[in-house]
XYZ file of C-alpha atoms in Angstrom:
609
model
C 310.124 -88.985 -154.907
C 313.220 -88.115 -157.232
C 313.537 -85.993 -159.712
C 313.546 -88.011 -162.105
C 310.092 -90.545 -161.704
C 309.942 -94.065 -161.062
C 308.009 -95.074 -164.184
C 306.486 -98.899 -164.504
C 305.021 -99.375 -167.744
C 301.539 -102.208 -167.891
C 300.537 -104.077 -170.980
C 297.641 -106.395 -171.063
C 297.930 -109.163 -173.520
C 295.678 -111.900 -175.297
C 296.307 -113.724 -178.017
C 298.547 -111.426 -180.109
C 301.915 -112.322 -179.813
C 303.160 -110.849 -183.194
C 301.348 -107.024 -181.729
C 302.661 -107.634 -178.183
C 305.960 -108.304 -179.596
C 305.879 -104.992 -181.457
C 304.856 -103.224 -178.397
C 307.758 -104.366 -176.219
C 309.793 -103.397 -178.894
C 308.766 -99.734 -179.493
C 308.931 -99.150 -175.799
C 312.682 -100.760 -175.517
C 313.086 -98.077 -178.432
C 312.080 -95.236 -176.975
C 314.449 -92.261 -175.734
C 313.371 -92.360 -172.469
C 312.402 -96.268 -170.873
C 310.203 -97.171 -168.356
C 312.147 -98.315 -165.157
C 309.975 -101.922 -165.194
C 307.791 -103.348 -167.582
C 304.399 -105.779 -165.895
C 303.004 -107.520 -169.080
C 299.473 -109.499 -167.957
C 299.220 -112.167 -169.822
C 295.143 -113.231 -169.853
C 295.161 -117.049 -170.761
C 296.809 -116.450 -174.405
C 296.772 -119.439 -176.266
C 298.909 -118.705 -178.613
C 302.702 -119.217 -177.347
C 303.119 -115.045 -175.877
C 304.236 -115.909 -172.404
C 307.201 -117.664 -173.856
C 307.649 -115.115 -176.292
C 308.074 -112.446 -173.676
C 310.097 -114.592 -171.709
C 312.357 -115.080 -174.625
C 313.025 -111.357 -175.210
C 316.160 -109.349 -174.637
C 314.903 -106.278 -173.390
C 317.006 -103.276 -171.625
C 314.532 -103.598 -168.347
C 313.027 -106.462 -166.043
C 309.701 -106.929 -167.061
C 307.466 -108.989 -164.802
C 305.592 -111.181 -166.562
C 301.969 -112.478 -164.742
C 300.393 -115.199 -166.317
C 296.270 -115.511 -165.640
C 294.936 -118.610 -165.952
C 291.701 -117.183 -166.494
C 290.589 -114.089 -169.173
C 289.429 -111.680 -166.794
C 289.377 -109.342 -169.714
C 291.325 -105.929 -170.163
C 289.479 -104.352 -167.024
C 290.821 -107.457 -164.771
C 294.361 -107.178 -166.691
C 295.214 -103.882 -165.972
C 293.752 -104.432 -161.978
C 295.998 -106.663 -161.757
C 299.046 -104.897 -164.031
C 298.648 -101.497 -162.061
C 298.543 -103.359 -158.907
C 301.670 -104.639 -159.317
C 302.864 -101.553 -160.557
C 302.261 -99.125 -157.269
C 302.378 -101.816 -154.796
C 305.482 -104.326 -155.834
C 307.307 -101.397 -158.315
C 306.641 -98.346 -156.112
C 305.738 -96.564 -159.686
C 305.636 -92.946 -159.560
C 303.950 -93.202 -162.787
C 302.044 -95.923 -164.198
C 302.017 -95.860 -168.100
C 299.291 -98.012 -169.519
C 299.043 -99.429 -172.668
C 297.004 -102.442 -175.081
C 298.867 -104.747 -176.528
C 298.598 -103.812 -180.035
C 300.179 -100.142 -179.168
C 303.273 -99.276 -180.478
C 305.003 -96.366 -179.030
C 307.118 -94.053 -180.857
C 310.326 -93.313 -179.751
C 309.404 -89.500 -178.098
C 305.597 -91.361 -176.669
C 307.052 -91.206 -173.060
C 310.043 -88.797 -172.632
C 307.468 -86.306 -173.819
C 304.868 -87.357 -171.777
C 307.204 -87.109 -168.474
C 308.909 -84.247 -169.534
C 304.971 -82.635 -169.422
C 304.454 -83.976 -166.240
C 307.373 -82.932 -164.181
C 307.523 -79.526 -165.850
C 303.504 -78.583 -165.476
C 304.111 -77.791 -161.806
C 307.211 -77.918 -159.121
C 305.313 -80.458 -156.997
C 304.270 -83.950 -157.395
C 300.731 -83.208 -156.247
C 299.922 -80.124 -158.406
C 301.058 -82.228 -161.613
C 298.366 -84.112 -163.418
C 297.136 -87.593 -162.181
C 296.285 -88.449 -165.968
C 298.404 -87.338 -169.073
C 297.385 -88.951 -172.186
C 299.186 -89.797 -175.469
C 298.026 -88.705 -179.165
C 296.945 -91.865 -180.606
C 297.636 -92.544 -184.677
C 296.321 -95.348 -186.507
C 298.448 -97.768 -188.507
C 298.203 -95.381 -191.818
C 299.290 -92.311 -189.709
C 295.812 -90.806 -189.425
C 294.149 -89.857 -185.840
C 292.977 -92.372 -184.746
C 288.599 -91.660 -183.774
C 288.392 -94.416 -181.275
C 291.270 -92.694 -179.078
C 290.327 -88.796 -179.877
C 289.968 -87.085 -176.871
C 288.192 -83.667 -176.715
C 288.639 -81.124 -174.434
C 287.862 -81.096 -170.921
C 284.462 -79.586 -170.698
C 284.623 -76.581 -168.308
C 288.423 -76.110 -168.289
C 289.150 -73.072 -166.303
C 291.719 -70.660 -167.872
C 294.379 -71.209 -165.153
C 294.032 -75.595 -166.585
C 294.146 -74.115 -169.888
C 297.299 -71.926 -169.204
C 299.041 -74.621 -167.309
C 298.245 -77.039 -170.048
C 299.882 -74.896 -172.662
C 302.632 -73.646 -171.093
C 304.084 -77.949 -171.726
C 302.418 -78.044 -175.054
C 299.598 -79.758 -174.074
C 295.258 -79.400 -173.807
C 293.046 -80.474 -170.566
C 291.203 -83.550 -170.771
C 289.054 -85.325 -168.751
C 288.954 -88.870 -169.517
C 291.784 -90.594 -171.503
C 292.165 -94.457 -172.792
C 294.179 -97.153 -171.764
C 295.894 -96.714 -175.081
C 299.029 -95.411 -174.004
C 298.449 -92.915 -170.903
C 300.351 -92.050 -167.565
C 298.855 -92.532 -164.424
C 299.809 -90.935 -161.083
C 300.882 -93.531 -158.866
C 300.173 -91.704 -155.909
C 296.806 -91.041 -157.618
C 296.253 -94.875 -157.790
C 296.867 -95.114 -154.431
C 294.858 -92.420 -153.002
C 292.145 -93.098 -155.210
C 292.230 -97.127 -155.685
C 292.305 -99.462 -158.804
C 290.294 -100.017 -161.849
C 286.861 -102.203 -161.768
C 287.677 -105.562 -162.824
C 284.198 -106.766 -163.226
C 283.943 -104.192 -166.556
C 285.817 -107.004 -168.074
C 286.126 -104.524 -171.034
C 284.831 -101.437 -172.639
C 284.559 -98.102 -170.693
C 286.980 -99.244 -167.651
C 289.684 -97.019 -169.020
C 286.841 -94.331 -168.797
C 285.372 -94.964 -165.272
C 289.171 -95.319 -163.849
C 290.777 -92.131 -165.537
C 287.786 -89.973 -164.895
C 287.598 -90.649 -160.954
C 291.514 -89.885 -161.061
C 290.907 -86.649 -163.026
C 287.728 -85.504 -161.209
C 289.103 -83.606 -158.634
C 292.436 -83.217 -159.958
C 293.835 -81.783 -163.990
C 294.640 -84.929 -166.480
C 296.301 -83.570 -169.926
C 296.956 -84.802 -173.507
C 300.568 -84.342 -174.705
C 300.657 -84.420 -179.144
C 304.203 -84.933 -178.821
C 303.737 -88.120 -177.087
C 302.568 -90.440 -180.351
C 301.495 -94.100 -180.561
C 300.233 -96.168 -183.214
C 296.973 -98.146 -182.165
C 297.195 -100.846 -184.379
C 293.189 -102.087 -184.179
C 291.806 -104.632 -187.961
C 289.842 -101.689 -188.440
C 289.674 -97.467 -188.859
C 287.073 -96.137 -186.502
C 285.216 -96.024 -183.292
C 283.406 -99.040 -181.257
C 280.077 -97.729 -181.923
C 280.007 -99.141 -185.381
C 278.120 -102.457 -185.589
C 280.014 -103.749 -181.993
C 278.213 -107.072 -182.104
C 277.947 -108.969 -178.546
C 279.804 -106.457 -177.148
C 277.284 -104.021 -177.435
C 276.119 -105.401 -174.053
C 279.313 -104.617 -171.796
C 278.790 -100.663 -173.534
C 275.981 -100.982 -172.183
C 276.103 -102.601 -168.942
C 279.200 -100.649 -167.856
C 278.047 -97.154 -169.267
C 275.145 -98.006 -166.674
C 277.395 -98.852 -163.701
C 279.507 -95.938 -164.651
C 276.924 -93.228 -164.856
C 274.825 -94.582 -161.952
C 276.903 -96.108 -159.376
C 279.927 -94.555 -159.925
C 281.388 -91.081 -158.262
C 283.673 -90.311 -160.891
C 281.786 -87.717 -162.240
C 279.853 -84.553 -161.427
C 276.516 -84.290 -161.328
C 276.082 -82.585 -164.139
C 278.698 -84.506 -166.210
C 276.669 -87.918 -165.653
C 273.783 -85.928 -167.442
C 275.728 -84.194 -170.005
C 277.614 -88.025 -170.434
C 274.478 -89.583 -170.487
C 272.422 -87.266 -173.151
C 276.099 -87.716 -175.555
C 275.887 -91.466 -174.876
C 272.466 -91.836 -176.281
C 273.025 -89.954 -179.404
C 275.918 -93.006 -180.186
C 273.115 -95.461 -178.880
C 270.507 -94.175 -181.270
C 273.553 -93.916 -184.448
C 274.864 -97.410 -182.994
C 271.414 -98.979 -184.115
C 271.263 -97.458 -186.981
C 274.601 -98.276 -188.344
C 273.925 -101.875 -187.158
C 273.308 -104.609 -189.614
C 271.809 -106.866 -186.579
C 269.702 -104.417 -184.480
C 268.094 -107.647 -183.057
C 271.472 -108.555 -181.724
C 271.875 -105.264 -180.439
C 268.005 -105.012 -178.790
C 268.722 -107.995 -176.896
C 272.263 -106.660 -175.577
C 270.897 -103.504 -174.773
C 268.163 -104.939 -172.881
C 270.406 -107.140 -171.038
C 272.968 -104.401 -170.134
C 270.195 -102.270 -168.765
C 268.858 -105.264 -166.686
C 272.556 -106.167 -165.127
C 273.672 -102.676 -164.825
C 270.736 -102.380 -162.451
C 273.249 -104.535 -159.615
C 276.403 -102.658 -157.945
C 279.576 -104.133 -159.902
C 281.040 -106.892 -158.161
C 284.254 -105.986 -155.752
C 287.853 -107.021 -157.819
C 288.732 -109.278 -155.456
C 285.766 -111.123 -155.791
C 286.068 -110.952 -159.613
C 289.529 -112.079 -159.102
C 289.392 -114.970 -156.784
C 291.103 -118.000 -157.793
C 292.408 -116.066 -160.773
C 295.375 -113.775 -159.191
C 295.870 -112.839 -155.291
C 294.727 -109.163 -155.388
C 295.547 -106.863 -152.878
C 293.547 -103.536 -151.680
C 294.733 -100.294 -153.195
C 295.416 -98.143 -151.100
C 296.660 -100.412 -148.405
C 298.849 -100.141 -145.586
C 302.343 -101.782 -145.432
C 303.266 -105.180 -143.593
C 305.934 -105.750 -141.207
C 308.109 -102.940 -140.218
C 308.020 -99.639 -142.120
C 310.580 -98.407 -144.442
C 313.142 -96.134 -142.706
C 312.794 -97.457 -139.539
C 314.067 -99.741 -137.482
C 311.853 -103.444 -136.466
C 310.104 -102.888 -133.210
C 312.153 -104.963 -130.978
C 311.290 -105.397 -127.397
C 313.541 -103.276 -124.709
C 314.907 -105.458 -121.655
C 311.992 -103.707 -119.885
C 309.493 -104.971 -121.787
C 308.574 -102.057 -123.770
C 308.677 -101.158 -127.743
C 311.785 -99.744 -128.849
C 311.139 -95.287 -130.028
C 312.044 -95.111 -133.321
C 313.953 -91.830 -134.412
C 311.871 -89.319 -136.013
C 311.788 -86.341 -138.598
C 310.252 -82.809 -137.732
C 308.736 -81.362 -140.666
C 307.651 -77.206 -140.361
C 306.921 -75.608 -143.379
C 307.435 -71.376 -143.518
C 306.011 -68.958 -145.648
C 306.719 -65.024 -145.936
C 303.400 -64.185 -143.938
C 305.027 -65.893 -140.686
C 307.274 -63.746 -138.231
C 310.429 -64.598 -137.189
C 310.000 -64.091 -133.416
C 307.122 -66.926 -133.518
C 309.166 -69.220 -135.908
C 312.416 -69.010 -133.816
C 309.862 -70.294 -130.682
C 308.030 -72.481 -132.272
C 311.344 -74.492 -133.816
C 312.671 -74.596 -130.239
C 309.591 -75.711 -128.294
C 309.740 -78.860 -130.815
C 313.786 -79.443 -131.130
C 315.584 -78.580 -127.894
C 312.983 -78.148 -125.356
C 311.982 -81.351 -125.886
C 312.443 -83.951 -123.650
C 312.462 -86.679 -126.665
C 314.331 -84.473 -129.219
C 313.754 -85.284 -133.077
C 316.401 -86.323 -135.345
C 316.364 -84.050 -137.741
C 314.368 -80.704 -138.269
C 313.497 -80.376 -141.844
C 312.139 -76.652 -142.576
C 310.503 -75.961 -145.764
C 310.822 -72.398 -146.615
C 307.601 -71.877 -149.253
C 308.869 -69.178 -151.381
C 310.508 -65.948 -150.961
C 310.572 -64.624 -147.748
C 311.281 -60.905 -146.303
C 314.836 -60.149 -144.988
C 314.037 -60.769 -141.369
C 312.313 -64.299 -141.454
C 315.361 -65.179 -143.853
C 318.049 -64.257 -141.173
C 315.594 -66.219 -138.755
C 316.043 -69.497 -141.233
C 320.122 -68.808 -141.653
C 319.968 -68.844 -137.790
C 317.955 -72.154 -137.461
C 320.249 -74.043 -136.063
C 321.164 -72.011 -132.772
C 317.736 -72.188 -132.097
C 317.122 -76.322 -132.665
C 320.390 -77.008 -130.142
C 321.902 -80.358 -130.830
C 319.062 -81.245 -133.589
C 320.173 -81.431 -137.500
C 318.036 -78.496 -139.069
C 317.974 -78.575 -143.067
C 315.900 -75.659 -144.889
C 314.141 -76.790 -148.231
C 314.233 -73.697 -149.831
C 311.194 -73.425 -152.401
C 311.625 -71.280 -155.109
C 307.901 -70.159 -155.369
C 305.306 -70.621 -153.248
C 303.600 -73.468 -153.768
C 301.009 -73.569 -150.977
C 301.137 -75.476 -148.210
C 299.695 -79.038 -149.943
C 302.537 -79.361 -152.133
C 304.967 -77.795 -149.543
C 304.187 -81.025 -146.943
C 304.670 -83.305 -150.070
C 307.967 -81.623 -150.895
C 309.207 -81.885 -147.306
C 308.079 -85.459 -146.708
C 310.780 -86.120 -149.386
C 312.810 -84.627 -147.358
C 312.647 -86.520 -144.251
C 315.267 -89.435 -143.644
C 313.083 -91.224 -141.382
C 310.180 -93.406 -141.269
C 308.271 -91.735 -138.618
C 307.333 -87.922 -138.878
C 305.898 -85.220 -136.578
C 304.429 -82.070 -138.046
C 304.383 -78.611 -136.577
C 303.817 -75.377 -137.636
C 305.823 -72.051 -137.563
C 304.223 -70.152 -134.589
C 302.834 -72.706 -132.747
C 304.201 -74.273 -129.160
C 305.018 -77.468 -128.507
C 304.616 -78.817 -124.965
C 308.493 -80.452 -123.848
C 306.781 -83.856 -122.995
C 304.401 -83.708 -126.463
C 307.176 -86.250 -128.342
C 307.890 -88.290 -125.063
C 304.158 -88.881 -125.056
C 303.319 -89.772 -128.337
C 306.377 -91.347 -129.788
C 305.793 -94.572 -127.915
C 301.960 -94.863 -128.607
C 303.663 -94.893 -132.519
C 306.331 -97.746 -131.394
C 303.637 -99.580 -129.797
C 301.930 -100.140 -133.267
C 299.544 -97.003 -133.976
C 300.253 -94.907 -137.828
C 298.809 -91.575 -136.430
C 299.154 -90.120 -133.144
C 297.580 -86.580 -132.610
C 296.918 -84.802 -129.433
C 294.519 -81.955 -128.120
C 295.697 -78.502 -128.173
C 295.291 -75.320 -126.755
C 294.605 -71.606 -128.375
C 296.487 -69.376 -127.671
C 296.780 -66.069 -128.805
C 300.546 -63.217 -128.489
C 300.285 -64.367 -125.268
C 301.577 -68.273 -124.931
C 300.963 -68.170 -120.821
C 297.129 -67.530 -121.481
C 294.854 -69.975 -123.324
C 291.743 -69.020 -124.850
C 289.982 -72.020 -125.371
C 291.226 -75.904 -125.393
C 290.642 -78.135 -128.754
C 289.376 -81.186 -127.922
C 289.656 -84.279 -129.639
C 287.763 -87.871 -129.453
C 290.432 -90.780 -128.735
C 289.109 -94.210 -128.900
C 289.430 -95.323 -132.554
C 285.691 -96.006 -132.808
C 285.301 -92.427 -131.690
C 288.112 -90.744 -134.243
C 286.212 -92.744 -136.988
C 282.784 -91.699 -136.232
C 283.648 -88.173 -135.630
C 286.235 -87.939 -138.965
C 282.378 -88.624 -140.591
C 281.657 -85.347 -139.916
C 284.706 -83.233 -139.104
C 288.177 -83.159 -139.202
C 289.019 -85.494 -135.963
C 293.018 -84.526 -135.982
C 294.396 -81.127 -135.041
C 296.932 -81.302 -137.608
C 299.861 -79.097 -135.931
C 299.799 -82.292 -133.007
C 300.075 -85.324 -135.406
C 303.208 -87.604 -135.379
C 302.433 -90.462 -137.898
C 304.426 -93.091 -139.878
C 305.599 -92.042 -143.550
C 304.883 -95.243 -144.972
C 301.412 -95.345 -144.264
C 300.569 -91.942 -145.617
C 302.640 -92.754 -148.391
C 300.540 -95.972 -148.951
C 297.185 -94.351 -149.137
C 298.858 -91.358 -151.978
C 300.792 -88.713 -149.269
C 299.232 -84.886 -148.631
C 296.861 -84.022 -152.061
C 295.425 -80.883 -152.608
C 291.990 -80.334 -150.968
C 291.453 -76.617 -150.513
C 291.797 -75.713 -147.027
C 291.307 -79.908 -146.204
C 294.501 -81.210 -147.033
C 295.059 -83.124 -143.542
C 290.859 -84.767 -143.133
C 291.420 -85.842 -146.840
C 294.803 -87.616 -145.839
C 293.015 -88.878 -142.203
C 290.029 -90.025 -144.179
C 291.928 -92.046 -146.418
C 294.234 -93.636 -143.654
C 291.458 -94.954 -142.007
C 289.748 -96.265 -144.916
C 292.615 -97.981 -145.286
C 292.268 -99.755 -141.684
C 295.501 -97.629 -140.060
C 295.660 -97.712 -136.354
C 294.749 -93.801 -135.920
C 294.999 -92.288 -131.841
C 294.682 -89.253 -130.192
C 295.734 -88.324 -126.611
C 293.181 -86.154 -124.819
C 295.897 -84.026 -122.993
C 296.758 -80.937 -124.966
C 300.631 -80.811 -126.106
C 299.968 -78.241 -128.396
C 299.489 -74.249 -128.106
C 297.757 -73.315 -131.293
C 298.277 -69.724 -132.100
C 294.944 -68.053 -133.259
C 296.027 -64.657 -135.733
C 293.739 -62.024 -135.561
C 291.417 -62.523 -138.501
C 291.279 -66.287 -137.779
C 287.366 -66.646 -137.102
C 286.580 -63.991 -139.904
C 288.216 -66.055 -142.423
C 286.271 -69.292 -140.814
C 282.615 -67.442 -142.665
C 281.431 -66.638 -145.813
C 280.988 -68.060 -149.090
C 284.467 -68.713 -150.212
C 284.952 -70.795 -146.869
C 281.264 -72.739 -147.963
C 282.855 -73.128 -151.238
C 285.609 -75.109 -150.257
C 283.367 -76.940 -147.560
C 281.663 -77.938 -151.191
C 284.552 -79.342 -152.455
C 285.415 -81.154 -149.707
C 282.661 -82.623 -148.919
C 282.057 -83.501 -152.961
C 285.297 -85.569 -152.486
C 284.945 -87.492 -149.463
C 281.538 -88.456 -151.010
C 283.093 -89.599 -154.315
C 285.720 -91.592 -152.153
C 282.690 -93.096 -150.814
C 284.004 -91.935 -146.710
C 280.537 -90.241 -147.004
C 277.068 -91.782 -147.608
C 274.471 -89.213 -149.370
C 272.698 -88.662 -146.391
C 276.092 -87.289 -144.100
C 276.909 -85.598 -146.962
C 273.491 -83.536 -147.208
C 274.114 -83.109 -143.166
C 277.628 -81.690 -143.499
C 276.789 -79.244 -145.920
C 273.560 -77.804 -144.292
C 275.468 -77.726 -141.047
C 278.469 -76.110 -142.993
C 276.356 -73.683 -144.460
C 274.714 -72.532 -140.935
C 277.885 -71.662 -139.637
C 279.939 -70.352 -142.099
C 277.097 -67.852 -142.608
C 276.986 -66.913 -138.997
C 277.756 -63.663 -137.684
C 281.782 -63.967 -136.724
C 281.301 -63.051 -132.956
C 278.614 -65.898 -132.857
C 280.481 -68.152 -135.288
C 283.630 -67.685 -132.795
C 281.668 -69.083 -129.746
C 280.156 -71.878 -131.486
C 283.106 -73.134 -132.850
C 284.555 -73.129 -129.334
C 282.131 -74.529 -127.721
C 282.324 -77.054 -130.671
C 285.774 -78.372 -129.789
C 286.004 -77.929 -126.420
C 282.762 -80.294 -125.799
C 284.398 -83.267 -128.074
């Protein structure tokens, strides 16, 4: 991604022409425009598709006419769709049609974004505007309070762009990471309205910081001053129906949160019906929302069908990939190897000798040498590893090197994401800084790639200072039915041996931070997503295993982050309940495990697979 972000704003529409009018027009005022504009039109009645198509606006807006109302929950499925999958948005910025943006709403909120961290994937999935009401007060249906259980280091990065943490935000003028969307999939249509802004900003945020900018203002221009708990009529029912779906079928929040959610929901319940001059009307939705919340929500498509052509979010590209060339036949019958990047990222606690190896084993010792070496150097580093870098080249022979030279460290998440950038070429192999490539790894695995597959990763060996002698050998399961049972309940990749296509992990949302999991996350989500994932049972690699390695493997910080990542792939739904209880209690055997004994199992693990 640029510097500057790809933004694609999304407006649903019915039936107000004169307020979607007024909300094209304060966002064709604003300082900074979005790059695109998708306005979802759902079965107006009243003339607005020819309205918008009469405009003169300063960007293309594409205009998708339902014939159907599939409500605001179906309108911005479809809108955000369209934005991450036919507008490659960077950010998605969401907004009702009677919204009017002032001129500062979305320079500030990008300016947040880009400046709350130096990488893409440490930078909120969520940032949220302040929302006014027509008279200039705050508006209470839009007031968002502060995320419950901030930790200082959200609060610090919050403030240091003049902003607060949140945890849930409305559709009424907020930013949406598109790589977010497309690691973490679309709204649910079958809301049809009411609490689908919740359900969809919350599973974005749960894992990951959302933010509320007050110098990004709109006007919500709503008949009436106040929230949708006073006297809501029919629509009592979807509160209800979807608060039910949201709190019981959905992952998007903690534990916890779905009880803390659920007591606060009551309390408006209980002052709904008293507010209400119809609590009949309201007994009857309320009974009728409990009843239907009872069934799982329908899928979008389903919702969808006949209405508008969805497609899956995350899903993997048609056709050949960007950045690469079509997969022609050779005269001997065999797929053409596409050219490939070589992405190594550094930090100060590597050592020079090791890096200097490592970059040759994969550049000119390789008997299928990559295009281009791109190194990303994480940070400072000492004096020595920095003359090491300077001297890249002589080390890589013929291959381009180019050093992405990092500032501050930014940890090795957001240092793949970085580098990916980086890379001119669709296909990319990863290795790390003191590890050994075999010469024939590339000549191996490059054609099982041109042949059709998105990941290709390999077994390895451990090694230790000495290269010559392996300690133990990393085996890895190879059939795809076998790589997805296994990814179930481990990682199934040795990440330092993977060679995959950039287009496909950009599809499913790139590298996002998943402490110490970075890599199963990204493999979990790629085959979700149906990619053609491989492994070759020959080891190509020589894995070098620091002292400390297996000490750092046990103990509660390590079954901390086994927590978190297991919490995730269960909210992605990769997990059922019942492998998630059996990951954790087999986590929490061996991480607790004397070292020596932990050390033996974990070989025997691996080597067995």
């Amino acid at each position: 991604m640029s510097a500057a972000p790809r933004v694609v704003a999304v407006v649903v529409s019915f039936n107000r022409r004169g307020l979607l009018a007024r909300t094209l027009a304060g966002i064709a005022a604003g300082v900074l425009r979005p790059d695109a504009v998708v306005v979802v039109d759902n079965a107006s009645t009243d003339g607005a598709p020819d309205m918008v198509r009469g405009l003169a606006l300063p960007f293309p807006v594409d205009l998708v006419e339902l014939g159907t109302n599939v409500g605001g929950a179906g309108g911005f499925t479809v809108g955000i769709e369209r934005a991450v999958l036919d507008h490659a948005a960077d950010l998605v910025w969401v907004m009702d049609d009677d919204t009017e943006p002032q001129p500062e709403a979305l320079a500030a909120a990008v300016r947040a974004w880009t400046d709350y961290a130096p990488a893409p994937e440490q930078r909120p999935t969520v940032v949220a505007s302040h929302v006014l009401w027509s008279d200039g007060r705050e508006h209470p249906m839009n007031s968002m309070r502060e995320r419950l259980g901030a930790t200082a280091a959200q609060r610090r990065r919050a403030a240091a762009v003049g902003a607060r943490p949140i945890r849930s935000a409305s559709y009424v003028s907020c930013l949406l990471s598109g790589d977010a969307v497309r690691e973490l999939g679309l709204p649910i249509a079958d809301y049809f309205l009411w609490a689908d802004d919740f359900e969809h900003t919350t599973r974005l945020a749960r894992f990951n910081d959302a933010i509320q900018v007050p110098g990004s203002v709109v006007v919500h221009h709503t008949k009436k001053f106040g929230t949708t708990d006073v006297d809501p009529g029919p629509r009592f029912y979807n509160e209800v129906r979807n608060r039910v779906w949201t709190y019981g079928r959905s992952q998007c929040l903690a534990p916890w949160e779905k009880l803390a959610y659920t007591y606060a929901t009551a309390r408006i319940w209980v002052r709904t019906f008293t507010q209400s001059s119809d609590r009949r009307l309201l007994a009857g939705c309320l009974a009728r929302g409990l009843r239907d919340g009872l069934r799982a929500p329908r899928p979008n498509a389903e919702v969808l069908e006949g209405v508008y052509p969805l497609r899956p979010v995350p899903s993997l590209p048609d056709g050949p990939r960007a950045g690469e060339p079509a997969r022609e036949g050779r005269a001997d019958g065999r797929s053409a190897v596409p050219e490939f990047s070589l992405l190594m990222p550094v930090y100060d606690g590597d050592t020079p000798e090791r890096f200097v190896r490592a970059l040759a084993s994969n550049t000119r010792e390789q008997e299928l040498a990559p295009a281009e070496a791109v190194i990303v150097r994480d940070g400072p580093v000492g004096p020595a590893l920095q003359a090491a870098l300077d001297g890249a080249a002589a080390a890589a022979g013929t291959v381009p090197v180019r050093v992405v030279a990092l500032e501050q460290n930014v940890g090795l998440t957001a240092a793949l994401g970085l580098g990916l950038e980086a890379c001119t070429h669709g296909v990319v192999a990863r290795a790390d800084a003191d590890d050994i490539s075999l010469p024939h790894r590339f000549a191996a695995q490059l054609p099982v790639i041109a042949a059709g597959a998105d990941l290709v990763g390999t077994a390895m060996d451990e090694i230790g200072d000495d290269e010559a002698a392996v300690l133990a050998h990393r085996r890895v399961p190879t059939s795809p039915a076998s790589i997805r049972s296994v990814a179930r309940a481990r990682n199934p990749f040795n990440h330092p041996t993977v060679v995959f296509r950039r287009a496909a992990v950009d599809a499913v949302g790139g590298y996002q931070h998943v402490p110490g999991a970075e890599d199963w996350w990204l493999w979990a989500r790629l085959i979700a997503a149906g990619a053609d994932v491989r492994n070759l049972a020959e080891p190509l690699v020589r894995y070098r295993v620091s002292g400390g390695a297996y000490e750092r493997r046990g103990g509660r910080a390590a079954f901390a982050g086994d927590l978190v990542v297991a919490a995730q792939l269960r909210a992605a739904g990769f997990l059922t309940g019942t492998q998630w209880l059996r990951n954790v209690a087999v986590r929490a055997v061996y991480r607790f495990l004397p070292t020596p004994v932990r050390a033996g199992r974990y070989r025997r693990m691996v080597s067995r697979r």
